[in-house]
Every structure is written in C-alpha cells, then in structure tokens.
Amino acid sequence: MVTSAPAALLVAALVALTACVSQPLAEPRITMRTGRGAKQPVSAIVALTPTCGILASHMRDGNDGAVYAEPAKCEPAVLDGVGQEIRGALAFAGYQVIDAERVNAITSRHHEVIERFNAYGSRHIEQRGATFEDATPVEQAELLRELGADAVLTTRLWIGAGYGLSGRRMVAVQVRLASARDRQLVWARRCELQASGFESDEAALAAAARCTAKGMPRP
Amino acid sequence: VRIAGLLACLAGCQLVPPPAHARVLRGAAHADPPTTIVALPIATTAATPEQAAAVASATRMALELDGYTVVDAELINAEMRRRTTETVERLSEAPPAPSERPAQSHSDTTTETKVSGGKTWLDAGVVTRTRLIAEVGAQGLLSTAIERSTGAMPWNGQVTVDLTLMRLDGRLVWRSECSANFGAVWSSWWTTQQAIEQAIERATHCALESAALW
C-alpha cells in the first residue's frame, strides 16, 4: 500500500497520464458541399497530383543527447498513394478518371539502351517530354478539350500540429471537383480525423484518404 | 516530489492556451466577392517552408470548401516546362531476347524525374502575371502572411496569420488577422517547436473562422 506523499503523487500522475493517453480519438468529420457546377453532367475527370502541407514536426534525437524537431515532408510516395486511393474510388463510382501525370502535353521522346555483359545487364530508359501539369493555363484548357474532360479534380492533404506528449494531430484530405469549362465547383468533400501520436503520417493520411473516398458522389 | 509534480503537470496534457485575438476588416467589395482567386505564395520570414506550406494548404482547403475556386500561384506555368524521367534497371542476368522465354532474373530499378526549363508564376514579370490571371479566369487575389514575435523568453511569443482577399481592381473584400500566443512548458527545441506549431494552427483557424470560412 502506498503511504508516502511523493509516491501517492507519482501514482496519481501516472494514472492521469494513462487516462490522457487512452482518451478516445475524435470521430472522423466528413463535410460535403455542392456548387454551381453541379448542374452540368460530369463523366470524364482529369485528376491532378495531390498537394499537401504538414505542420507537425517529428522528434529527432540529436548527437548531443537533446531532442530536436525535424520538419515533416510530404513524401511523393505518400501523395501517390493518396492519389491512387481517390482515383480508384472515383473510377469505382463510375467516373472516367484520367491521371494528369500520364497526359502528355507534347509527344515525348523515348530513348532506351539495353546493355549485356555475360550474366549481367542493364536497361537505361530516358523519356523527355511535358505532361499536363507542365503546361500553361491556355495549353491545359486545350488539352482538357482534346481529352473531352468535363471536370478537374484537385486533392489537398493537411496535417496539423501535434498536441500532448503523444503528439496527437488532426489530419484532413479534401477533394474538389471543378468544371473544366468554367472552373465552377461541382462538389467538394473533406474528411478530417484525429490521428494518434503512435500513428505515422503515412498511415494517418491513408486513413483520411479512405474516409474521403468512401461514399463518393456518383456521376 | 518535484518529479511527481512535473509528471502531474504533464499528465494534464490539455494545457489550455490563451484565446487567439482576431481583427476582421470588411472592404468595399465585400458584397461582390470573387469566385475564382489566385492564392499567392505565403509571405513570411518567421515560418519554415513546411509551416508555410501547411498554412497555405489549410487556408486553400477552407476557401475551396466555402465555394471559392482557388488556383495555387506556384502551380501556374508561364511557360511549358520539360521533364526528363530516367529509369535504370540492373539485372543480375542478361535480359532475354524478345523471342526467348523470360528467364528468372533479379532486377533492381531506380527511377528519377527531373523538371527543367519553363517559367512559373514566381519567375514571371508583372505583365505576364496579369496575362496569367486572365488566363485562369481569376477575379481576385489572396495574400497570406505569417509573422512571429518573441516574448521575454525565446520559448514564448506570438504568431500572427494575416489573410487578405482583394479583387483585381484593388478593392478589398475582407482582411482577417489573428494572433495566438505560444509558451512552451519548458525550454527545449522540441517543446518550443511544438508550441509554435500549435500557435500557427490556432492563428490560421482563427483567421479563417473570423472571416466566417472555417
């Protein structure tokens, strides 16, 4: 049995700490809105590469024994993963989804060299060109017409500041469909959820992307 | 006792920060807001590029969800860029000739993409920027600034986020400025950084809420 005051305080602190860490995460919040462009029929969509911003730094141990904050980066692989999740959900909902990264603005040049050295070999492929996202606004409008696209999809990712010892933070993924003709909002959908401190940014963003993708409006 | 006291304080976790202070100004064009706006790069010397990108992301998401069409200035190309993608595949066995059956080979592939040439909004002059604004069909510009002042100690101070929406003719639609204080529990790189980030988040949300957007 604990009798001394310091020990009692220590136990109380540990109990409080445990309670704090085990506090349930906030329920995901989904927001959806439609705009003026919703009256136009949308079938073919050009999906742009997601963009993101992360506020929460990561903790890093320094060589001097101190703890430092290291800015978190939006890794291209994570953006790719979220983009795939959203595009997949839209395709399943019935849209014709065109990946902007795969739309050539100009005919690209492909140069491939295969070398063989006995049991070993290498293949060197060089592709030079320009995609939809490299083009100017006028050229992009022309490409949208050529593709017969009705709308453009933008995806934005956000991770807020870490709170508490565990570093809980809010994570949001938002998709917005805008008319290709006049950029008017067709619909926008956002899922915001709380990520635990033990969850990586990648896992948190993937969860938010799944939450956003679930229940996408049909064409 | 001191350790126990410190743990008890830490266990509080939900240290309630002081409320943020907002100032909102409605301009001459408040009743005639633009529908498509170009969001200019964040102006700051106080925030890191990552923090600026996070504020930009939060701001643009809120505006888009509110019905605005937001075009990121840094993604507008004034001239077409070129990209070169190099893929190098190394095989432990020589690749088979097209007529042969594929042999079991172990490959190691690396892909690297480099973007070169072209000019973006950031490189463009005033005349080109005016042309680009017309090309994207924007009627307004959103400027965002982040400022930070340090208090008596390096680990406390104030972060201010300032959002300004103007029509192209220079008429103000609204301006929302919000300041949030930060104060770390104790002085260390990590806690100070976390406190600053929390203040940036609070100030951003407060500025957006104050403009009746968030």
Tab-separated table of C-alpha atoms in Angstrom:
chain	number	residue	atom	x	y	z
A	1	MET	CA	0.000	0.000	0.000
A	2	VAL	CA	1.282	3.489	-0.872
A	3	THR	CA	1.534	5.764	2.105
A	4	SER	CA	4.125	8.473	1.408
A	5	ALA	CA	3.030	11.730	-0.250
A	6	PRO	CA	5.552	11.663	-3.146
A	7	ALA	CA	4.667	8.098	-4.014
A	8	ALA	CA	0.957	8.924	-3.937
A	9	LEU	CA	1.550	11.900	-6.216
A	10	LEU	CA	3.574	9.731	-8.582
A	11	VAL	CA	0.822	7.130	-8.769
A	12	ALA	CA	-1.797	9.840	-9.310
A	13	ALA	CA	0.290	11.346	-12.100
A	14	LEU	CA	0.770	8.010	-13.803
A	15	VAL	CA	-2.956	7.261	-13.592
A	16	ALA	CA	-3.770	10.667	-15.044
A	17	LEU	CA	-1.141	10.190	-17.764
A	18	THR	CA	-2.570	6.818	-18.715
A	19	ALA	CA	-6.073	8.255	-18.807
A	20	CYS	CA	-4.873	11.076	-21.014
A	21	VAL	CA	-3.136	8.789	-23.497
A	22	SER	CA	-6.062	6.400	-23.633
A	23	GLN	CA	-8.608	9.158	-24.297
A	24	PRO	CA	-10.529	8.094	-27.417
A	25	LEU	CA	-9.778	9.803	-30.685
A	26	ALA	CA	-12.337	12.242	-32.062
A	27	GLU	CA	-14.776	10.776	-34.577
A	28	PRO	CA	-13.958	11.487	-38.252
A	29	ARG	CA	-15.815	14.511	-39.560
A	30	ILE	CA	-16.979	14.471	-43.172
A	31	THR	CA	-18.012	17.684	-44.904
A	32	MET	CA	-19.563	17.749	-48.346
A	33	ARG	CA	-20.821	20.581	-50.446
A	34	THR	CA	-22.023	21.063	-53.986
A	35	GLY	CA	-21.624	24.155	-56.126
A	36	ARG	CA	-22.892	25.886	-59.211
A	37	GLY	CA	-21.183	23.387	-61.496
A	38	ALA	CA	-23.249	20.516	-60.069
A	39	LYS	CA	-25.941	21.067	-62.706
A	40	GLN	CA	-23.550	20.110	-65.505
A	41	PRO	CA	-23.137	16.392	-66.257
A	42	VAL	CA	-19.680	15.099	-65.311
A	43	SER	CA	-18.267	11.894	-66.697
A	44	ALA	CA	-14.581	12.293	-67.580
A	45	ILE	CA	-12.261	13.757	-64.942
A	46	VAL	CA	-8.619	14.807	-65.097
A	47	ALA	CA	-7.080	14.171	-61.665
A	48	LEU	CA	-4.210	16.450	-60.681
A	49	THR	CA	-1.356	15.386	-58.401
A	50	PRO	CA	-2.287	15.924	-54.723
A	51	THR	CA	-0.660	18.780	-52.830
A	52	CYS	CA	-0.012	18.815	-49.103
A	53	GLY	CA	1.157	20.670	-46.031
A	54	ILE	CA	2.335	19.216	-42.725
A	55	LEU	CA	2.623	21.349	-39.617
A	56	ALA	CA	3.621	18.719	-37.060
A	57	SER	CA	7.370	18.215	-36.750
A	58	HIS	CA	8.900	14.905	-35.905
A	59	MET	CA	11.016	14.331	-32.848
A	60	ARG	CA	14.655	13.520	-33.521
A	61	ASP	CA	17.425	12.641	-31.086
A	62	GLY	CA	20.479	14.813	-31.568
A	63	ASN	CA	24.084	13.693	-31.189
A	64	ASP	CA	24.328	15.842	-28.058
A	65	GLY	CA	21.582	13.846	-26.341
A	66	ALA	CA	18.977	16.599	-26.753
A	67	VAL	CA	15.683	16.191	-28.625
A	68	TYR	CA	15.187	18.243	-31.760
A	69	ALA	CA	12.240	18.956	-34.023
A	70	GLU	CA	12.614	17.821	-37.616
A	71	PRO	CA	10.143	19.240	-40.172
A	72	ALA	CA	7.949	16.577	-41.731
A	73	LYS	CA	7.984	16.338	-45.523
A	74	CYS	CA	5.222	15.426	-47.931
A	75	GLU	CA	6.827	12.366	-49.498
A	76	PRO	CA	5.970	11.816	-53.190
A	77	ALA	CA	5.163	8.159	-52.456
A	78	VAL	CA	2.539	9.223	-49.903
A	79	LEU	CA	0.991	11.709	-52.335
A	80	ASP	CA	0.959	8.944	-54.950
A	81	GLY	CA	-0.790	6.571	-52.559
A	82	VAL	CA	-3.484	9.074	-51.627
A	83	GLY	CA	-3.955	10.000	-55.282
A	84	GLN	CA	-4.399	6.331	-56.203
A	85	GLU	CA	-6.955	5.807	-53.424
A	86	ILE	CA	-9.056	8.777	-54.558
A	87	ARG	CA	-8.808	7.955	-58.267
A	88	GLY	CA	-9.726	4.335	-57.590
A	89	ALA	CA	-12.800	5.348	-55.609
A	90	LEU	CA	-13.935	7.744	-58.324
A	91	ALA	CA	-13.425	5.135	-61.043
A	92	PHE	CA	-15.443	2.658	-58.981
A	93	ALA	CA	-18.192	5.258	-58.562
A	94	GLY	CA	-18.476	5.399	-62.361
A	95	TYR	CA	-16.306	8.322	-63.459
A	96	GLN	CA	-13.769	8.033	-66.240
A	97	VAL	CA	-10.613	9.139	-64.431
A	98	ILE	CA	-7.605	10.422	-66.368
A	99	ASP	CA	-4.347	10.757	-64.443
A	100	ALA	CA	-2.821	14.174	-65.250
A	101	GLU	CA	0.674	12.746	-64.840
A	102	ARG	CA	0.009	10.406	-67.733
A	103	VAL	CA	-1.339	13.048	-70.118
A	104	ASN	CA	1.415	14.186	-72.453
A	105	ALA	CA	1.257	17.847	-73.361
A	106	ILE	CA	3.717	17.195	-76.179
A	107	THR	CA	4.867	13.990	-77.837
A	108	SER	CA	7.626	12.656	-75.637
A	109	ARG	CA	10.927	11.209	-76.845
A	110	HIS	CA	11.776	7.750	-75.636
A	111	HIS	CA	15.372	6.533	-75.723
A	112	GLU	CA	16.175	3.030	-74.498
A	113	VAL	CA	19.565	1.341	-74.267
A	114	ILE	CA	19.991	-2.315	-73.283
A	115	GLU	CA	23.492	-3.483	-72.403
A	116	ARG	CA	24.599	-7.064	-71.799
A	117	PHE	CA	27.774	-8.225	-70.086
A	118	ASN	CA	27.757	-12.010	-69.796
A	119	ALA	CA	25.307	-12.838	-66.993
A	120	TYR	CA	24.650	-9.227	-66.135
A	121	GLY	CA	22.834	-6.480	-67.949
A	122	SER	CA	21.183	-3.156	-67.639
A	123	ARG	CA	18.390	-1.243	-69.266
A	124	HIS	CA	18.527	2.534	-69.374
A	125	ILE	CA	15.348	4.343	-70.397
A	126	GLU	CA	15.195	8.106	-70.856
A	127	GLN	CA	11.898	9.799	-71.549
A	128	ARG	CA	11.763	13.512	-72.341
A	129	GLY	CA	8.558	15.427	-72.621
A	130	ALA	CA	5.973	17.502	-70.798
A	131	THR	CA	2.802	16.448	-69.056
A	132	PHE	CA	-0.490	18.215	-68.381
A	133	GLU	CA	0.855	19.772	-65.191
A	134	ASP	CA	3.849	21.261	-67.046
A	135	ALA	CA	1.622	23.163	-69.467
A	136	THR	CA	0.426	26.776	-69.270
A	137	PRO	CA	-3.231	27.524	-68.408
A	138	VAL	CA	-4.121	28.036	-72.090
A	139	GLU	CA	-2.445	24.778	-73.085
A	140	GLN	CA	-4.173	22.948	-70.223
A	141	ALA	CA	-7.559	24.242	-71.370
A	142	GLU	CA	-6.783	22.967	-74.872
A	143	LEU	CA	-5.750	19.564	-73.517
A	144	LEU	CA	-8.966	19.306	-71.490
A	145	ARG	CA	-10.967	19.951	-74.652
A	146	GLU	CA	-8.979	17.332	-76.605
A	147	LEU	CA	-9.491	14.783	-73.825
A	148	GLY	CA	-13.198	15.526	-73.650
A	149	ALA	CA	-12.832	16.105	-69.901
A	150	ASP	CA	-15.779	17.581	-68.040
A	151	ALA	CA	-14.033	18.325	-64.765
A	152	VAL	CA	-10.709	18.669	-62.978
A	153	LEU	CA	-10.059	17.023	-59.616
A	154	THR	CA	-7.774	18.610	-57.034
A	155	THR	CA	-6.729	16.816	-53.859
A	156	ARG	CA	-5.286	18.579	-50.830
A	157	LEU	CA	-3.766	16.990	-47.741
A	158	TRP	CA	-3.141	18.573	-44.389
A	159	ILE	CA	-1.659	17.506	-41.072
A	160	GLY	CA	-1.988	19.857	-38.121
A	161	ALA	CA	0.244	20.484	-35.130
A	162	GLY	CA	0.963	17.735	-32.615
A	163	TYR	CA	-0.649	18.019	-29.179
A	164	GLY	CA	0.292	16.465	-25.884
A	165	LEU	CA	3.020	14.007	-25.131
A	166	SER	CA	1.839	11.537	-27.723
A	167	GLY	CA	1.632	14.169	-30.468
A	168	ARG	CA	-1.990	13.727	-31.500
A	169	ARG	CA	-2.882	15.771	-34.552
A	170	MET	CA	-5.704	16.487	-36.963
A	171	VAL	CA	-5.401	15.113	-40.482
A	172	ALA	CA	-7.554	16.171	-43.416
A	173	VAL	CA	-7.906	15.069	-47.014
A	174	GLN	CA	-10.081	17.148	-49.300
A	175	VAL	CA	-11.069	16.531	-52.901
A	176	ARG	CA	-12.676	19.110	-55.103
A	177	LEU	CA	-14.242	18.622	-58.482
A	178	ALA	CA	-14.440	21.720	-60.665
A	179	SER	CA	-15.988	22.129	-64.083
A	180	ALA	CA	-13.382	22.030	-66.862
A	181	ARG	CA	-15.315	24.684	-68.746
A	182	ASP	CA	-15.638	27.472	-66.176
A	183	ARG	CA	-13.851	26.114	-63.034
A	184	GLN	CA	-17.102	26.275	-61.055
A	185	LEU	CA	-17.415	23.941	-58.085
A	186	VAL	CA	-19.198	20.669	-58.851
A	187	TRP	CA	-18.671	19.211	-55.398
A	188	ALA	CA	-16.083	19.153	-52.653
A	189	ARG	CA	-15.657	16.530	-49.966
A	190	ARG	CA	-13.419	16.567	-46.931
A	191	CYS	CA	-12.684	14.090	-44.192
A	192	GLU	CA	-10.975	15.340	-41.061
A	193	LEU	CA	-9.878	12.922	-38.395
A	194	GLN	CA	-7.681	12.796	-35.354
A	195	ALA	CA	-4.554	10.695	-35.582
A	196	SER	CA	-2.916	9.210	-32.536
A	197	GLY	CA	0.681	10.001	-31.758
A	198	PHE	CA	1.642	6.403	-32.362
A	199	GLU	CA	0.357	6.526	-35.933
A	200	SER	CA	2.737	7.563	-38.725
A	201	ASP	CA	1.861	10.465	-41.020
A	202	GLU	CA	1.581	7.991	-43.900
A	203	ALA	CA	-0.913	5.806	-42.043
A	204	ALA	CA	-2.915	8.824	-40.872
A	205	LEU	CA	-3.132	10.250	-44.391
A	206	ALA	CA	-4.088	6.861	-45.799
A	207	ALA	CA	-6.912	6.607	-43.236
A	208	ALA	CA	-8.134	10.109	-44.091
A	209	ALA	CA	-7.960	9.311	-47.816
A	210	ARG	CA	-10.046	6.149	-47.313
A	211	CYS	CA	-12.544	8.132	-45.260
A	212	THR	CA	-12.807	10.783	-48.005
A	213	ALA	CA	-13.057	8.182	-50.759
A	214	LYS	CA	-15.833	6.268	-49.007
A	215	GLY	CA	-19.187	7.299	-50.377
A	216	MET	CA	-18.012	9.434	-53.288
A	217	PRO	CA	-20.894	11.050	-55.178
A	218	ARG	CA	-21.830	9.205	-58.367
A	219	PRO	CA	-21.751	10.936	-61.779
B	1	VAL	CA	8.117	15.305	-5.130
B	2	ARG	CA	9.400	17.513	-7.945
B	3	ILE	CA	9.365	14.633	-10.445
B	4	ALA	CA	5.894	13.639	-9.314
B	5	GLY	CA	4.732	17.237	-9.591
B	6	LEU	CA	6.191	17.536	-13.084
B	7	LEU	CA	4.523	14.308	-14.162
B	8	ALA	CA	1.225	15.520	-12.723
B	9	CYS	CA	1.576	18.716	-14.751
B	10	LEU	CA	2.435	16.773	-17.891
B	11	ALA	CA	-0.448	14.419	-17.286
B	12	GLY	CA	-2.729	17.414	-17.616
B	13	CYS	CA	-1.914	17.213	-21.338
B	14	GLN	CA	-4.712	19.598	-22.244
B	15	LEU	CA	-2.895	22.756	-21.273
B	16	VAL	CA	-5.393	25.387	-22.260
B	17	PRO	CA	-3.721	28.111	-24.298
B	18	PRO	CA	-4.944	31.690	-24.055
B	19	PRO	CA	-7.569	32.604	-26.663
B	20	ALA	CA	-6.401	33.976	-30.010
B	21	HIS	CA	-7.177	37.567	-30.884
B	22	ALA	CA	-8.754	38.356	-34.256
B	23	ARG	CA	-9.257	41.532	-36.239
B	24	VAL	CA	-11.506	41.449	-39.286
B	25	LEU	CA	-11.997	44.168	-41.837
B	26	ARG	CA	-14.697	44.096	-44.478
B	27	GLY	CA	-13.830	46.084	-47.576
B	28	ALA	CA	-15.669	47.893	-50.343
B	29	ALA	CA	-16.002	44.677	-52.381
B	30	HIS	CA	-17.365	42.569	-49.520
B	31	ALA	CA	-20.774	42.329	-51.174
B	32	ASP	CA	-19.169	41.438	-54.507
B	33	PRO	CA	-16.652	38.677	-53.696
B	34	PRO	CA	-14.667	36.968	-56.463
B	35	THR	CA	-15.480	33.340	-57.264
B	36	THR	CA	-12.079	32.395	-58.698
B	37	ILE	CA	-8.975	33.562	-56.883
B	38	VAL	CA	-5.232	33.136	-57.275
B	39	ALA	CA	-3.632	32.231	-53.936
B	40	LEU	CA	-0.262	33.949	-53.792
B	41	PRO	CA	2.732	32.285	-52.118
B	42	ILE	CA	2.908	32.825	-48.356
B	43	ALA	CA	4.906	35.869	-47.331
B	44	THR	CA	6.952	35.076	-44.258
B	45	THR	CA	10.381	35.225	-42.780
B	46	ALA	CA	9.243	33.764	-39.461
B	47	ALA	CA	7.930	30.365	-40.534
B	48	THR	CA	9.743	27.430	-42.085
B	49	PRO	CA	8.835	26.416	-45.671
B	50	GLU	CA	6.998	23.385	-44.220
B	51	GLN	CA	4.966	25.560	-41.859
B	52	ALA	CA	4.163	27.987	-44.694
B	53	ALA	CA	3.028	25.090	-46.903
B	54	ALA	CA	0.788	23.820	-44.091
B	55	VAL	CA	-0.833	27.234	-43.612
B	56	ALA	CA	-1.293	27.539	-47.382
B	57	SER	CA	-2.888	24.100	-47.503
B	58	ALA	CA	-5.286	24.772	-44.600
B	59	THR	CA	-6.282	28.168	-45.980
B	60	ARG	CA	-6.891	26.983	-49.514
B	61	MET	CA	-8.849	23.934	-48.332
B	62	ALA	CA	-11.146	26.129	-46.251
B	63	LEU	CA	-11.723	28.571	-49.073
B	64	GLU	CA	-12.394	25.789	-51.567
B	65	LEU	CA	-14.873	24.158	-49.239
B	66	ASP	CA	-16.537	27.525	-48.869
B	67	GLY	CA	-17.138	27.591	-52.636
B	68	TYR	CA	-14.213	29.618	-53.955
B	69	THR	CA	-12.156	28.300	-56.839
B	70	VAL	CA	-8.565	28.585	-55.665
B	71	VAL	CA	-5.671	28.468	-58.111
B	72	ASP	CA	-2.253	27.998	-56.486
B	73	ALA	CA	0.083	30.643	-57.905
B	74	GLU	CA	3.125	28.393	-57.543
B	75	LEU	CA	1.485	25.806	-59.814
B	76	ILE	CA	0.739	28.226	-62.661
B	77	ASN	CA	3.184	27.797	-65.517
B	78	ALA	CA	4.039	30.894	-67.517
B	79	GLU	CA	5.924	28.699	-69.994
B	80	MET	CA	5.757	24.987	-70.584
B	81	ARG	CA	8.262	23.028	-68.503
B	82	ARG	CA	10.084	19.938	-69.692
B	83	ARG	CA	10.651	16.810	-67.670
B	84	THR	CA	13.132	14.018	-68.086
B	85	THR	CA	12.456	10.671	-66.493
B	86	GLU	CA	15.406	8.303	-66.263
B	87	THR	CA	14.818	4.684	-65.389
B	88	VAL	CA	17.790	2.422	-64.812
B	89	GLU	CA	17.142	-1.290	-64.438
B	90	ARG	CA	20.056	-3.513	-63.437
B	91	LEU	CA	19.662	-7.215	-63.980
B	92	SER	CA	21.682	-9.957	-62.383
B	93	GLU	CA	21.148	-11.970	-65.551
B	94	ALA	CA	21.132	-10.611	-69.068
B	95	PRO	CA	17.621	-9.771	-70.300
B	96	PRO	CA	16.350	-12.391	-72.736
B	97	ALA	CA	15.980	-11.705	-76.419
B	98	PRO	CA	12.357	-10.899	-77.397
B	99	SER	CA	11.895	-14.392	-78.903
B	100	GLU	CA	13.177	-16.207	-75.792
B	101	ARG	CA	11.165	-17.181	-72.751
B	102	PRO	CA	11.731	-14.754	-69.905
B	103	ALA	CA	14.496	-16.057	-67.659
B	104	GLN	CA	14.281	-15.776	-63.895
B	105	SER	CA	16.199	-12.643	-63.226
B	106	HIS	CA	16.665	-10.363	-60.289
B	107	SER	CA	16.324	-6.708	-61.180
B	108	ASP	CA	16.944	-3.511	-59.311
B	109	THR	CA	15.147	-0.489	-60.746
B	110	THR	CA	15.604	3.180	-59.929
B	111	THR	CA	13.560	5.991	-61.449
B	112	GLU	CA	14.336	9.674	-61.234
B	113	THR	CA	12.394	12.556	-62.714
B	114	LYS	CA	13.926	15.979	-63.281
B	115	VAL	CA	11.910	19.029	-64.276
B	116	SER	CA	13.720	21.723	-66.228
B	117	GLY	CA	13.101	24.868	-68.203
B	118	GLY	CA	9.877	26.807	-68.268
B	119	LYS	CA	8.834	29.660	-66.030
B	120	THR	CA	6.300	29.664	-63.245
B	121	TRP	CA	4.264	32.470	-61.724
B	122	LEU	CA	7.131	33.158	-59.337
B	123	ASP	CA	9.528	33.890	-62.218
B	124	ALA	CA	7.074	35.960	-64.236
B	125	GLY	CA	7.025	39.739	-64.514
B	126	VAL	CA	4.037	41.975	-63.836
B	127	VAL	CA	2.763	41.895	-67.423
B	128	THR	CA	2.980	38.101	-67.635
B	129	ARG	CA	1.279	37.724	-64.249
B	130	THR	CA	-1.603	39.913	-65.403
B	131	ARG	CA	-1.939	37.723	-68.504
B	132	LEU	CA	-1.858	34.544	-66.407
B	133	ILE	CA	-4.538	35.858	-64.037
B	134	ALA	CA	-6.769	36.495	-67.046
B	135	GLU	CA	-5.995	33.039	-68.466
B	136	VAL	CA	-7.050	31.240	-65.280
B	137	GLY	CA	-10.165	33.424	-65.095
B	138	ALA	CA	-9.404	34.832	-61.641
B	139	GLN	CA	-11.176	37.892	-60.279
B	140	GLY	CA	-9.309	38.134	-57.007
B	141	LEU	CA	-6.024	37.578	-55.170
B	142	LEU	CA	-5.475	36.006	-51.782
B	143	SER	CA	-2.388	37.083	-49.841
B	144	THR	CA	-1.268	35.302	-46.707
B	145	ALA	CA	1.401	36.433	-44.268
B	146	ILE	CA	2.812	34.757	-41.169
B	147	GLU	CA	4.639	36.804	-38.552
B	148	ARG	CA	6.206	35.795	-35.274
B	149	SER	CA	7.333	37.862	-32.351
B	150	THR	CA	9.335	36.501	-29.449
B	151	GLY	CA	8.425	37.238	-25.856
B	152	ALA	CA	10.625	37.743	-22.833
B	153	MET	CA	11.970	34.222	-23.224
B	154	PRO	CA	12.844	32.523	-26.525
B	155	TRP	CA	10.303	29.811	-25.883
B	156	ASN	CA	7.289	32.108	-25.712
B	157	GLY	CA	5.896	34.676	-28.069
B	158	GLN	CA	3.138	35.308	-30.567
B	159	VAL	CA	2.266	34.085	-34.061
B	160	THR	CA	0.081	36.182	-36.365
B	161	VAL	CA	-1.599	34.914	-39.530
B	162	ASP	CA	-2.943	37.573	-41.864
B	163	LEU	CA	-5.283	36.731	-44.762
B	164	THR	CA	-6.277	39.363	-47.313
B	165	LEU	CA	-8.684	38.875	-50.197
B	166	MET	CA	-8.807	41.591	-52.823
B	167	ARG	CA	-10.465	41.964	-56.177
B	168	LEU	CA	-8.214	42.584	-59.166
B	169	ASP	CA	-9.230	46.237	-59.277
B	170	GLY	CA	-7.654	46.681	-55.829
B	171	ARG	CA	-10.886	46.782	-53.813
B	172	LEU	CA	-10.680	44.915	-50.513
B	173	VAL	CA	-13.126	42.056	-49.993
B	174	TRP	CA	-12.010	41.169	-46.460
B	175	ARG	CA	-8.960	41.014	-44.291
B	176	SER	CA	-8.675	38.713	-41.323
B	177	GLU	CA	-5.751	38.827	-38.928
B	178	CYS	CA	-5.375	36.614	-35.913
B	179	SER	CA	-2.684	36.333	-33.254
B	180	ALA	CA	-2.071	33.354	-30.996
B	181	ASN	CA	0.369	33.207	-28.111
B	182	PHE	CA	2.743	30.343	-27.571
B	183	GLY	CA	4.606	29.306	-24.480
B	184	ALA	CA	6.448	26.047	-24.100
B	185	VAL	CA	6.203	24.064	-20.876
B	186	TRP	CA	9.969	24.124	-20.574
B	187	SER	CA	12.800	25.295	-22.737
B	188	SER	CA	13.834	22.738	-25.326
B	189	TRP	CA	13.929	22.669	-29.092
B	190	TRP	CA	11.171	20.126	-29.233
B	191	THR	CA	8.632	21.732	-26.905
B	192	THR	CA	9.230	25.208	-28.311
B	193	GLN	CA	8.756	23.936	-31.847
B	194	GLN	CA	5.548	22.123	-30.895
B	195	ALA	CA	4.210	25.224	-29.126
B	196	ILE	CA	4.955	27.390	-32.196
B	197	GLU	CA	3.220	24.912	-34.499
B	198	GLN	CA	0.166	24.832	-32.231
B	199	ALA	CA	0.069	28.635	-32.260
B	200	ILE	CA	0.311	28.698	-36.068
B	201	GLU	CA	-2.582	26.232	-36.276
B	202	ARG	CA	-4.720	28.230	-33.829
B	203	ALA	CA	-3.972	31.529	-35.569
B	204	THR	CA	-4.760	30.052	-39.008
B	205	HIS	CA	-8.064	28.537	-37.899
B	206	CYS	CA	-8.959	31.680	-36.006
B	207	ALA	CA	-8.240	33.902	-39.040
B	208	LEU	CA	-10.352	31.635	-41.230
B	209	GLU	CA	-13.177	31.353	-38.691
B	210	SER	CA	-13.152	35.093	-38.236
B	211	ALA	CA	-13.658	35.543	-41.931
B	212	ALA	CA	-16.622	33.145	-41.470
B	213	LEU	CA	-14.997	30.461	-43.543
B	214	TRP	CA	-13.660	27.641	-41.436
